[in-house]
Amino acid sequence: MPSWNEIADGLLVARYEPLDISVTLVRGSDGLLLVDTRCNPREAAEVAADVAALGIGDIRWVVDTHAHYDHSFGNQVFAGTATIIGHHRIPAHFAEFEAPRLAAWTADPSASPQYDWTDVELTPPHVLVTDEHTLDLGGRPVRIIALAPGHTDTDVVVHVPDAGAWIVGDVVEESGPPMYGSGSFPLGWPRVLADLIEHMGESDLVVPGHGGVVDRAFVHEQAHRLQAVADAISVGFAHREPVEYVAERAAGASRMPLEMVEPAVIRGYTQLAAS
């Protein structure tokens, strides 16, 4: 069982392997809100057992910060006992990306042995958020805010005003560089963070999707690195430069690994060509 770190009153964070996923609990007098459900039902069941062992209440609500497998493939464990909340585009993202990926793995698990998706049942949220959803945990309101397309087009953040805390999923990552995964929007992502920063206080706590708790200054720095990638994509596309050349320039400017940045350039070029 990983240690649960109470970063503010009634706000607990644990970091789970694999993938150093930050799982968060928000406690109210009516129960617990769990943020993100990990990679599969076995990992989600581990979280459920660990929370039960804390003896601080029952999980009554679950929020998916976005649709990616490592944050939502455990949903089915909680679907019968808690209300699951997430971005309104999660069902569409499941259909476009996660369902085909899961089907391919099910047909040949040996092709992707790094995954353990046995018995995964894609379980979309019960409550779909299009703008903002306020949830009362019992004398403790939290805000679930749908973001513009960035890391994905299914990102939400959970704002806990009385703790000065933001649970942001993978729009911010601390233990590794930002991941331009399936469904990313590399040109819009910097603006998403810039808009978020405008609403954060200097001393606010920020819980990323992976890694340790950070602050507003860290988010600001990550926004600058993402903007460097976005700028390189825009300039490269305008000058019809090869993806490989632009990726190298973007990697240098953003101080991110080339293999992480090249998918962003390909994705950005595709989106600019379609606009």
PDB file of C-alpha atoms in Angstrom:
ATOM      1  CA  MET A   1       0.000   0.000   0.000  1.00  0.00           C
ATOM      2  CA  PRO A   2       1.538   3.352  -0.959  1.00  0.00           C
ATOM      3  CA  SER A   3       1.518   6.080   1.649  1.00  0.00           C
ATOM      4  CA  TRP A   4      -1.284   8.614   1.483  1.00  0.00           C
ATOM      5  CA  ASN A   5       0.078  12.123   1.908  1.00  0.00           C
ATOM      6  CA  GLU A   6      -2.422  14.606   3.341  1.00  0.00           C
ATOM      7  CA  ILE A   7      -1.350  17.728   1.455  1.00  0.00           C
ATOM      8  CA  ALA A   8      -4.204  19.826   2.894  1.00  0.00           C
ATOM      9  CA  ASP A   9      -7.045  19.176   5.311  1.00  0.00           C
ATOM     10  CA  GLY A  10      -9.010  16.216   3.961  1.00  0.00           C
ATOM     11  CA  LEU A  11      -7.039  16.145   0.711  1.00  0.00           C
ATOM     12  CA  LEU A  12      -4.887  13.035   0.309  1.00  0.00           C
ATOM     13  CA  VAL A  13      -2.633  11.942  -2.543  1.00  0.00           C
ATOM     14  CA  ALA A  14      -0.973   8.563  -3.191  1.00  0.00           C
ATOM     15  CA  ARG A  15       1.432   7.708  -6.002  1.00  0.00           C
ATOM     16  CA  TYR A  16       0.847   4.271  -7.521  1.00  0.00           C
ATOM     17  CA  GLU A  17       3.029   2.107  -9.718  1.00  0.00           C
ATOM     18  CA  PRO A  18       3.115   1.325 -12.543  1.00  0.00           C
ATOM     19  CA  LEU A  19       3.440   4.720 -14.204  1.00  0.00           C
ATOM     20  CA  ASP A  20       3.665   6.783 -10.993  1.00  0.00           C
ATOM     21  CA  ILE A  21      -0.012   7.728 -11.216  1.00  0.00           C
ATOM     22  CA  SER A  22      -1.243  10.293  -8.706  1.00  0.00           C
ATOM     23  CA  VAL A  23      -4.533   9.176  -7.163  1.00  0.00           C
ATOM     24  CA  THR A  24      -6.344  11.742  -5.037  1.00  0.00           C
ATOM     25  CA  LEU A  25      -9.016  11.624  -2.328  1.00  0.00           C
ATOM     26  CA  VAL A  26     -11.099  14.613  -1.262  1.00  0.00           C
ATOM     27  CA  ARG A  27     -13.004  14.103   1.990  1.00  0.00           C
ATOM     28  CA  GLY A  28     -16.344  15.709   2.778  1.00  0.00           C
ATOM     29  CA  SER A  29     -18.842  15.004   5.533  1.00  0.00           C
ATOM     30  CA  ASP A  30     -20.986  13.006   3.080  1.00  0.00           C
ATOM     31  CA  GLY A  31     -18.181  10.825   1.743  1.00  0.00           C
ATOM     32  CA  LEU A  32     -15.079  10.683  -0.411  1.00  0.00           C
ATOM     33  CA  LEU A  33     -14.338  11.841  -3.927  1.00  0.00           C
ATOM     34  CA  LEU A  34     -11.730   9.708  -5.744  1.00  0.00           C
ATOM     35  CA  VAL A  35      -9.858  11.184  -8.698  1.00  0.00           C
ATOM     36  CA  ASP A  36      -8.733   8.648 -11.340  1.00  0.00           C
ATOM     37  CA  THR A  37      -9.048   4.849 -11.294  1.00  0.00           C
ATOM     38  CA  ARG A  38      -5.743   3.559 -12.754  1.00  0.00           C
ATOM     39  CA  CYS A  39      -5.066   1.020 -15.516  1.00  0.00           C
ATOM     40  CA  ASN A  40      -7.386  -1.936 -14.952  1.00  0.00           C
ATOM     41  CA  PRO A  41      -9.925  -3.394 -12.501  1.00  0.00           C
ATOM     42  CA  ARG A  42      -7.248  -5.105 -10.405  1.00  0.00           C
ATOM     43  CA  GLU A  43      -5.408  -1.836  -9.842  1.00  0.00           C
ATOM     44  CA  ALA A  44      -8.695  -0.046  -9.113  1.00  0.00           C
ATOM     45  CA  ALA A  45      -9.601  -2.742  -6.582  1.00  0.00           C
ATOM     46  CA  GLU A  46      -6.238  -2.124  -4.906  1.00  0.00           C
ATOM     47  CA  VAL A  47      -7.119   1.556  -4.565  1.00  0.00           C
ATOM     48  CA  ALA A  48     -10.557   0.673  -3.171  1.00  0.00           C
ATOM     49  CA  ALA A  49      -9.006  -1.640  -0.574  1.00  0.00           C
ATOM     50  CA  ASP A  50      -6.363   0.925   0.382  1.00  0.00           C
ATOM     51  CA  VAL A  51      -9.013   3.626   0.847  1.00  0.00           C
ATOM     52  CA  ALA A  52     -11.169   1.296   2.932  1.00  0.00           C
ATOM     53  CA  ALA A  53      -8.146   0.596   5.158  1.00  0.00           C
ATOM     54  CA  LEU A  54      -7.837   4.330   5.872  1.00  0.00           C
ATOM     55  CA  GLY A  55     -11.220   4.213   7.610  1.00  0.00           C
ATOM     56  CA  ILE A  56     -12.143   7.772   6.681  1.00  0.00           C
ATOM     57  CA  GLY A  57     -15.339   7.155   4.691  1.00  0.00           C
ATOM     58  CA  ASP A  58     -16.795   5.603   1.577  1.00  0.00           C
ATOM     59  CA  ILE A  59     -16.029   6.526  -2.023  1.00  0.00           C
ATOM     60  CA  ARG A  60     -19.256   8.097  -3.271  1.00  0.00           C
ATOM     61  CA  TRP A  61     -17.923   9.987  -6.281  1.00  0.00           C
ATOM     62  CA  VAL A  62     -15.214   9.359  -8.873  1.00  0.00           C
ATOM     63  CA  VAL A  63     -13.762  11.828 -11.386  1.00  0.00           C
ATOM     64  CA  ASP A  64     -11.836  10.852 -14.505  1.00  0.00           C
ATOM     65  CA  THR A  65      -9.367  13.613 -15.295  1.00  0.00           C
ATOM     66  CA  HIS A  66      -9.356  12.363 -18.891  1.00  0.00           C
ATOM     67  CA  ALA A  67     -10.053   9.310 -21.030  1.00  0.00           C
ATOM     68  CA  HIS A  68      -6.619   7.675 -21.248  1.00  0.00           C
ATOM     69  CA  TYR A  69      -6.404   4.075 -20.062  1.00  0.00           C
ATOM     70  CA  ASP A  70      -4.150   4.736 -17.078  1.00  0.00           C
ATOM     71  CA  HIS A  71      -6.731   7.084 -15.561  1.00  0.00           C
ATOM     72  CA  SER A  72     -10.035   5.442 -16.487  1.00  0.00           C
ATOM     73  CA  PHE A  73      -9.728   1.698 -17.111  1.00  0.00           C
ATOM     74  CA  GLY A  74     -10.556   0.963 -13.465  1.00  0.00           C
ATOM     75  CA  ASN A  75     -13.921   2.735 -13.632  1.00  0.00           C
ATOM     76  CA  GLN A  76     -15.952  -0.480 -13.647  1.00  0.00           C
ATOM     77  CA  VAL A  77     -14.921  -1.257 -10.052  1.00  0.00           C
ATOM     78  CA  PHE A  78     -16.723   1.848  -8.796  1.00  0.00           C
ATOM     79  CA  ALA A  79     -19.626   2.058 -11.251  1.00  0.00           C
ATOM     80  CA  GLY A  80     -22.109   0.297  -8.972  1.00  0.00           C
ATOM     81  CA  THR A  81     -21.354   2.206  -5.779  1.00  0.00           C
ATOM     82  CA  ALA A  82     -20.222   5.674  -6.840  1.00  0.00           C
ATOM     83  CA  THR A  83     -21.199   8.370  -9.315  1.00  0.00           C
ATOM     84  CA  ILE A  84     -18.515   8.692 -11.988  1.00  0.00           C
ATOM     85  CA  ILE A  85     -18.018  12.160 -13.455  1.00  0.00           C
ATOM     86  CA  GLY A  86     -15.982  13.207 -16.472  1.00  0.00           C
ATOM     87  CA  HIS A  87     -15.729  15.233 -19.652  1.00  0.00           C
ATOM     88  CA  HIS A  88     -18.617  14.913 -22.075  1.00  0.00           C
ATOM     89  CA  ARG A  89     -16.280  13.750 -24.844  1.00  0.00           C
ATOM     90  CA  ILE A  90     -14.998  10.686 -23.000  1.00  0.00           C
ATOM     91  CA  PRO A  91     -17.487   8.326 -24.720  1.00  0.00           C
ATOM     92  CA  ALA A  92     -16.347   9.589 -28.140  1.00  0.00           C
ATOM     93  CA  HIS A  93     -12.680   9.275 -27.166  1.00  0.00           C
ATOM     94  CA  PHE A  94     -13.293   5.738 -25.924  1.00  0.00           C
ATOM     95  CA  ALA A  95     -14.863   4.856 -29.279  1.00  0.00           C
ATOM     96  CA  GLU A  96     -12.071   6.427 -31.350  1.00  0.00           C
ATOM     97  CA  PHE A  97      -8.981   5.455 -29.382  1.00  0.00           C
ATOM     98  CA  GLU A  98      -9.391   3.264 -26.317  1.00  0.00           C
ATOM     99  CA  ALA A  99     -11.892   0.714 -27.670  1.00  0.00           C
ATOM    100  CA  PRO A 100      -9.817  -0.138 -30.781  1.00  0.00           C
ATOM    101  CA  ARG A 101      -6.662  -0.305 -28.659  1.00  0.00           C
ATOM    102  CA  LEU A 102      -8.351  -2.584 -26.141  1.00  0.00           C
ATOM    103  CA  ALA A 103      -9.770  -4.796 -28.909  1.00  0.00           C
ATOM    104  CA  ALA A 104      -6.337  -5.182 -30.513  1.00  0.00           C
ATOM    105  CA  TRP A 105      -4.784  -6.094 -27.174  1.00  0.00           C
ATOM    106  CA  THR A 106      -7.546  -8.592 -26.411  1.00  0.00           C
ATOM    107  CA  ALA A 107      -6.961 -10.268 -29.778  1.00  0.00           C
ATOM    108  CA  ASP A 108      -3.202 -10.550 -29.139  1.00  0.00           C
ATOM    109  CA  PRO A 109      -1.997  -9.592 -25.642  1.00  0.00           C
ATOM    110  CA  SER A 110       1.534 -10.721 -26.511  1.00  0.00           C
ATOM    111  CA  ALA A 111       1.856  -7.839 -28.984  1.00  0.00           C
ATOM    112  CA  SER A 112       1.681  -5.313 -26.114  1.00  0.00           C
ATOM    113  CA  PRO A 113       2.883  -7.163 -23.006  1.00  0.00           C
ATOM    114  CA  GLN A 114       3.348  -3.915 -21.112  1.00  0.00           C
ATOM    115  CA  TYR A 115      -0.434  -3.708 -20.651  1.00  0.00           C
ATOM    116  CA  ASP A 116      -2.637  -5.757 -18.344  1.00  0.00           C
ATOM    117  CA  TRP A 117      -6.139  -5.190 -19.653  1.00  0.00           C
ATOM    118  CA  THR A 118      -7.698  -8.561 -18.879  1.00  0.00           C
ATOM    119  CA  ASP A 119     -11.405  -8.152 -18.031  1.00  0.00           C
ATOM    120  CA  VAL A 120     -11.395  -4.399 -18.687  1.00  0.00           C
ATOM    121  CA  GLU A 121     -14.884  -3.128 -19.513  1.00  0.00           C
ATOM    122  CA  LEU A 122     -14.881   0.413 -20.846  1.00  0.00           C
ATOM    123  CA  THR A 123     -17.073   2.332 -18.422  1.00  0.00           C
ATOM    124  CA  PRO A 124     -17.800   5.951 -19.333  1.00  0.00           C
ATOM    125  CA  PRO A 125     -18.810   8.490 -16.693  1.00  0.00           C
ATOM    126  CA  HIS A 126     -22.393   8.678 -15.471  1.00  0.00           C
ATOM    127  CA  VAL A 127     -22.280  12.481 -15.354  1.00  0.00           C
ATOM    128  CA  LEU A 128     -20.834  14.212 -18.420  1.00  0.00           C
ATOM    129  CA  VAL A 129     -19.452  17.718 -17.920  1.00  0.00           C
ATOM    130  CA  THR A 130     -19.599  20.212 -20.774  1.00  0.00           C
ATOM    131  CA  ASP A 131     -18.493  23.329 -18.885  1.00  0.00           C
ATOM    132  CA  GLU A 132     -18.415  23.234 -15.078  1.00  0.00           C
ATOM    133  CA  HIS A 133     -20.042  20.960 -12.524  1.00  0.00           C
ATOM    134  CA  THR A 134     -20.149  21.849  -8.820  1.00  0.00           C
ATOM    135  CA  LEU A 135     -20.302  18.927  -6.441  1.00  0.00           C
ATOM    136  CA  ASP A 136     -21.071  19.232  -2.714  1.00  0.00           C
ATOM    137  CA  LEU A 137     -19.263  16.556  -0.714  1.00  0.00           C
ATOM    138  CA  GLY A 138     -21.117  17.642   2.394  1.00  0.00           C
ATOM    139  CA  GLY A 139     -20.153  21.129   3.427  1.00  0.00           C
ATOM    140  CA  ARG A 140     -17.291  21.019   0.951  1.00  0.00           C
ATOM    141  CA  PRO A 141     -17.944  22.183  -2.613  1.00  0.00           C
ATOM    142  CA  VAL A 142     -15.573  21.155  -5.386  1.00  0.00           C
ATOM    143  CA  ARG A 143     -15.571  22.380  -8.965  1.00  0.00           C
ATOM    144  CA  ILE A 144     -15.099  20.024 -11.909  1.00  0.00           C
ATOM    145  CA  ILE A 145     -14.094  22.157 -14.877  1.00  0.00           C
ATOM    146  CA  ALA A 146     -13.982  20.973 -18.487  1.00  0.00           C
ATOM    147  CA  LEU A 147     -10.948  22.321 -20.313  1.00  0.00           C
ATOM    148  CA  ALA A 148     -10.436  23.222 -23.944  1.00  0.00           C
ATOM    149  CA  PRO A 149      -8.545  20.609 -26.012  1.00  0.00           C
ATOM    150  CA  GLY A 150      -4.966  20.214 -24.801  1.00  0.00           C
ATOM    151  CA  HIS A 151      -3.471  16.968 -23.537  1.00  0.00           C
ATOM    152  CA  THR A 152      -6.711  15.477 -24.904  1.00  0.00           C
ATOM    153  CA  ASP A 153     -10.145  16.839 -25.707  1.00  0.00           C
ATOM    154  CA  THR A 154     -11.450  15.089 -22.569  1.00  0.00           C
ATOM    155  CA  ASP A 155      -9.486  16.918 -19.857  1.00  0.00           C
ATOM    156  CA  VAL A 156     -11.093  18.193 -16.671  1.00  0.00           C
ATOM    157  CA  VAL A 157      -9.564  19.665 -13.532  1.00  0.00           C
ATOM    158  CA  VAL A 158     -10.914  19.340 -10.020  1.00  0.00           C
ATOM    159  CA  HIS A 159     -10.675  22.541  -8.009  1.00  0.00           C
ATOM    160  CA  VAL A 160     -10.944  22.281  -4.224  1.00  0.00           C
ATOM    161  CA  PRO A 161     -11.343  25.964  -3.249  1.00  0.00           C
ATOM    162  CA  ASP A 162     -11.077  25.598   0.532  1.00  0.00           C
ATOM    163  CA  ALA A 163      -7.738  23.811   0.140  1.00  0.00           C
ATOM    164  CA  GLY A 164      -6.369  26.058  -2.595  1.00  0.00           C
ATOM    165  CA  ALA A 165      -5.786  22.901  -4.638  1.00  0.00           C
ATOM    166  CA  TRP A 166      -6.101  21.857  -8.266  1.00  0.00           C
ATOM    167  CA  ILE A 167      -6.131  18.215  -9.378  1.00  0.00           C
ATOM    168  CA  VAL A 168      -5.218  18.503 -13.029  1.00  0.00           C
ATOM    169  CA  GLY A 169      -4.498  15.073 -14.516  1.00  0.00           C
ATOM    170  CA  ASP A 170      -2.029  14.937 -17.372  1.00  0.00           C
ATOM    171  CA  VAL A 171      -2.332  18.539 -18.504  1.00  0.00           C
ATOM    172  CA  VAL A 172       0.619  18.771 -16.084  1.00  0.00           C
ATOM    173  CA  GLU A 173       3.184  16.035 -15.426  1.00  0.00           C
ATOM    174  CA  GLU A 174       5.981  16.149 -12.869  1.00  0.00           C
ATOM    175  CA  SER A 175       7.767  12.795 -13.003  1.00  0.00           C
ATOM    176  CA  GLY A 176       8.386  12.993 -16.738  1.00  0.00           C
ATOM    177  CA  PRO A 177       7.894  15.335 -19.691  1.00  0.00           C
ATOM    178  CA  PRO A 178       4.360  16.130 -20.888  1.00  0.00           C
ATOM    179  CA  MET A 179       2.991  13.256 -22.935  1.00  0.00           C
ATOM    180  CA  TYR A 180       1.626  13.946 -26.408  1.00  0.00           C
ATOM    181  CA  GLY A 181      -0.479  10.786 -26.433  1.00  0.00           C
ATOM    182  CA  SER A 182      -3.532   9.714 -28.378  1.00  0.00           C
ATOM    183  CA  GLY A 183      -5.873  12.607 -29.048  1.00  0.00           C
ATOM    184  CA  SER A 184      -3.485  15.417 -28.075  1.00  0.00           C
ATOM    185  CA  PHE A 185      -3.733  19.022 -29.277  1.00  0.00           C
ATOM    186  CA  PRO A 186      -0.171  20.373 -29.153  1.00  0.00           C
ATOM    187  CA  LEU A 187      -1.079  23.792 -30.543  1.00  0.00           C
ATOM    188  CA  GLY A 188      -3.838  24.443 -27.999  1.00  0.00           C
ATOM    189  CA  TRP A 189      -2.280  22.865 -24.922  1.00  0.00           C
ATOM    190  CA  PRO A 190      -0.120  25.887 -23.929  1.00  0.00           C
ATOM    191  CA  ARG A 191      -3.177  28.151 -23.974  1.00  0.00           C
ATOM    192  CA  VAL A 192      -5.076  25.713 -21.765  1.00  0.00           C
ATOM    193  CA  LEU A 193      -2.353  25.975 -19.133  1.00  0.00           C
ATOM    194  CA  ALA A 194      -2.074  29.739 -19.503  1.00  0.00           C
ATOM    195  CA  ASP A 195      -5.803  30.097 -18.871  1.00  0.00           C
ATOM    196  CA  LEU A 196      -5.575  27.778 -15.871  1.00  0.00           C
ATOM    197  CA  ILE A 197      -2.647  29.699 -14.396  1.00  0.00           C
ATOM    198  CA  GLU A 198      -4.723  32.892 -14.421  1.00  0.00           C
ATOM    199  CA  HIS A 199      -7.084  31.304 -11.883  1.00  0.00           C
ATOM    200  CA  MET A 200      -4.386  29.865  -9.601  1.00  0.00           C
ATOM    201  CA  GLY A 201      -3.002  31.559  -6.535  1.00  0.00           C
ATOM    202  CA  GLU A 202       0.740  31.785  -5.977  1.00  0.00           C
ATOM    203  CA  SER A 203       0.568  29.309  -3.085  1.00  0.00           C
ATOM    204  CA  ASP A 204      -2.019  26.952  -4.590  1.00  0.00           C
ATOM    205  CA  LEU A 205      -1.250  23.247  -4.683  1.00  0.00           C
ATOM    206  CA  VAL A 206      -1.302  21.437  -8.034  1.00  0.00           C
ATOM    207  CA  VAL A 207      -1.638  17.645  -8.223  1.00  0.00           C
ATOM    208  CA  PRO A 208      -0.361  16.410 -11.614  1.00  0.00           C
ATOM    209  CA  GLY A 209      -1.408  13.187 -13.284  1.00  0.00           C
ATOM    210  CA  HIS A 210       2.011  11.653 -12.648  1.00  0.00           C
ATOM    211  CA  GLY A 211       4.527  12.646 -10.023  1.00  0.00           C
ATOM    212  CA  GLY A 212       4.669  14.860  -6.977  1.00  0.00           C
ATOM    213  CA  VAL A 213       2.615  17.887  -6.004  1.00  0.00           C
ATOM    214  CA  VAL A 214       3.775  21.104  -7.671  1.00  0.00           C
ATOM    215  CA  ASP A 215       2.883  24.784  -7.630  1.00  0.00           C
ATOM    216  CA  ARG A 216       1.784  27.555  -9.963  1.00  0.00           C
ATOM    217  CA  ALA A 217       5.383  28.368 -10.928  1.00  0.00           C
ATOM    218  CA  PHE A 218       5.942  24.792 -12.115  1.00  0.00           C
ATOM    219  CA  VAL A 219       2.801  24.957 -14.260  1.00  0.00           C
ATOM    220  CA  HIS A 220       3.994  28.252 -15.725  1.00  0.00           C
ATOM    221  CA  GLU A 221       7.342  26.705 -16.666  1.00  0.00           C
ATOM    222  CA  GLN A 222       5.652  23.701 -18.262  1.00  0.00           C
ATOM    223  CA  ALA A 223       3.395  26.020 -20.258  1.00  0.00           C
ATOM    224  CA  HIS A 224       6.516  27.750 -21.644  1.00  0.00           C
ATOM    225  CA  ARG A 225       7.990  24.406 -22.735  1.00  0.00           C
ATOM    226  CA  LEU A 226       4.742  23.400 -24.427  1.00  0.00           C
ATOM    227  CA  GLN A 227       4.612  26.797 -26.137  1.00  0.00           C
ATOM    228  CA  ALA A 228       8.103  26.226 -27.532  1.00  0.00           C
ATOM    229  CA  VAL A 229       6.866  23.032 -29.169  1.00  0.00           C
ATOM    230  CA  ALA A 230       3.733  24.733 -30.489  1.00  0.00           C
ATOM    231  CA  ASP A 231       5.746  27.617 -31.948  1.00  0.00           C
ATOM    232  CA  ALA A 232       8.138  25.245 -33.702  1.00  0.00           C
ATOM    233  CA  ILE A 233       5.203  23.357 -35.219  1.00  0.00           C
ATOM    234  CA  SER A 234       3.523  26.529 -36.482  1.00  0.00           C
ATOM    235  CA  VAL A 235       6.715  27.923 -38.014  1.00  0.00           C
ATOM    236  CA  GLY A 236       7.718  24.591 -39.502  1.00  0.00           C
ATOM    237  CA  PHE A 237       4.331  24.037 -41.092  1.00  0.00           C
ATOM    238  CA  ALA A 238       4.258  27.568 -42.534  1.00  0.00           C
ATOM    239  CA  HIS A 239       7.666  26.983 -44.130  1.00  0.00           C
ATOM    240  CA  ARG A 240       6.890  23.411 -45.191  1.00  0.00           C
ATOM    241  CA  GLU A 241       9.799  22.055 -43.201  1.00  0.00           C
ATOM    242  CA  PRO A 242      10.228  18.295 -42.687  1.00  0.00           C
ATOM    243  CA  VAL A 243       8.809  16.815 -39.515  1.00  0.00           C
ATOM    244  CA  GLU A 244      12.206  15.453 -38.480  1.00  0.00           C
ATOM    245  CA  TYR A 245      13.860  18.871 -38.666  1.00  0.00           C
ATOM    246  CA  VAL A 246      11.067  20.601 -36.763  1.00  0.00           C
ATOM    247  CA  ALA A 247      11.025  17.892 -34.113  1.00  0.00           C
ATOM    248  CA  GLU A 248      14.739  18.359 -33.441  1.00  0.00           C
ATOM    249  CA  ARG A 249      14.303  22.120 -33.126  1.00  0.00           C
ATOM    250  CA  ALA A 250      11.264  21.719 -30.867  1.00  0.00           C
ATOM    251  CA  ALA A 251      13.063  19.207 -28.655  1.00  0.00           C
ATOM    252  CA  GLY A 252      15.965  21.589 -28.161  1.00  0.00           C
ATOM    253  CA  ALA A 253      13.779  24.601 -27.452  1.00  0.00           C
ATOM    254  CA  SER A 254      11.529  22.739 -25.013  1.00  0.00           C
ATOM    255  CA  ARG A 255      14.239  20.616 -23.382  1.00  0.00           C
ATOM    256  CA  MET A 256      12.162  17.512 -24.001  1.00  0.00           C
ATOM    257  CA  PRO A 257      13.277  14.194 -25.532  1.00  0.00           C
ATOM    258  CA  LEU A 258      13.046  13.977 -29.301  1.00  0.00           C
ATOM    259  CA  GLU A 259      10.997  10.779 -29.153  1.00  0.00           C
ATOM    260  CA  MET A 260       8.413  12.603 -27.017  1.00  0.00           C
ATOM    261  CA  VAL A 261       8.225  15.657 -29.265  1.00  0.00           C
ATOM    262  CA  GLU A 262       8.081  14.076 -32.705  1.00  0.00           C
ATOM    263  CA  PRO A 263       4.510  12.739 -32.229  1.00  0.00           C
ATOM    264  CA  ALA A 264       3.467  16.283 -31.296  1.00  0.00           C
ATOM    265  CA  VAL A 265       4.875  17.649 -34.561  1.00  0.00           C
ATOM    266  CA  ILE A 266       3.099  14.970 -36.597  1.00  0.00           C
ATOM    267  CA  ARG A 267      -0.149  15.607 -34.739  1.00  0.00           C
ATOM    268  CA  GLY A 268       0.215  19.385 -35.091  1.00  0.00           C
ATOM    269  CA  TYR A 269       0.958  19.181 -38.812  1.00  0.00           C
ATOM    270  CA  THR A 270      -2.110  16.986 -39.295  1.00  0.00           C
ATOM    271  CA  GLN A 271      -4.346  19.414 -37.428  1.00  0.00           C
ATOM    272  CA  LEU A 272      -2.985  22.452 -39.293  1.00  0.00           C
ATOM    273  CA  ALA A 273      -3.461  20.692 -42.634  1.00  0.00           C
ATOM    274  CA  ALA A 274      -7.090  19.983 -41.746  1.00  0.00           C
ATOM    275  CA  SER A 275      -7.844  23.543 -40.593  1.00  0.00           C
TER     276      SER A 275
END
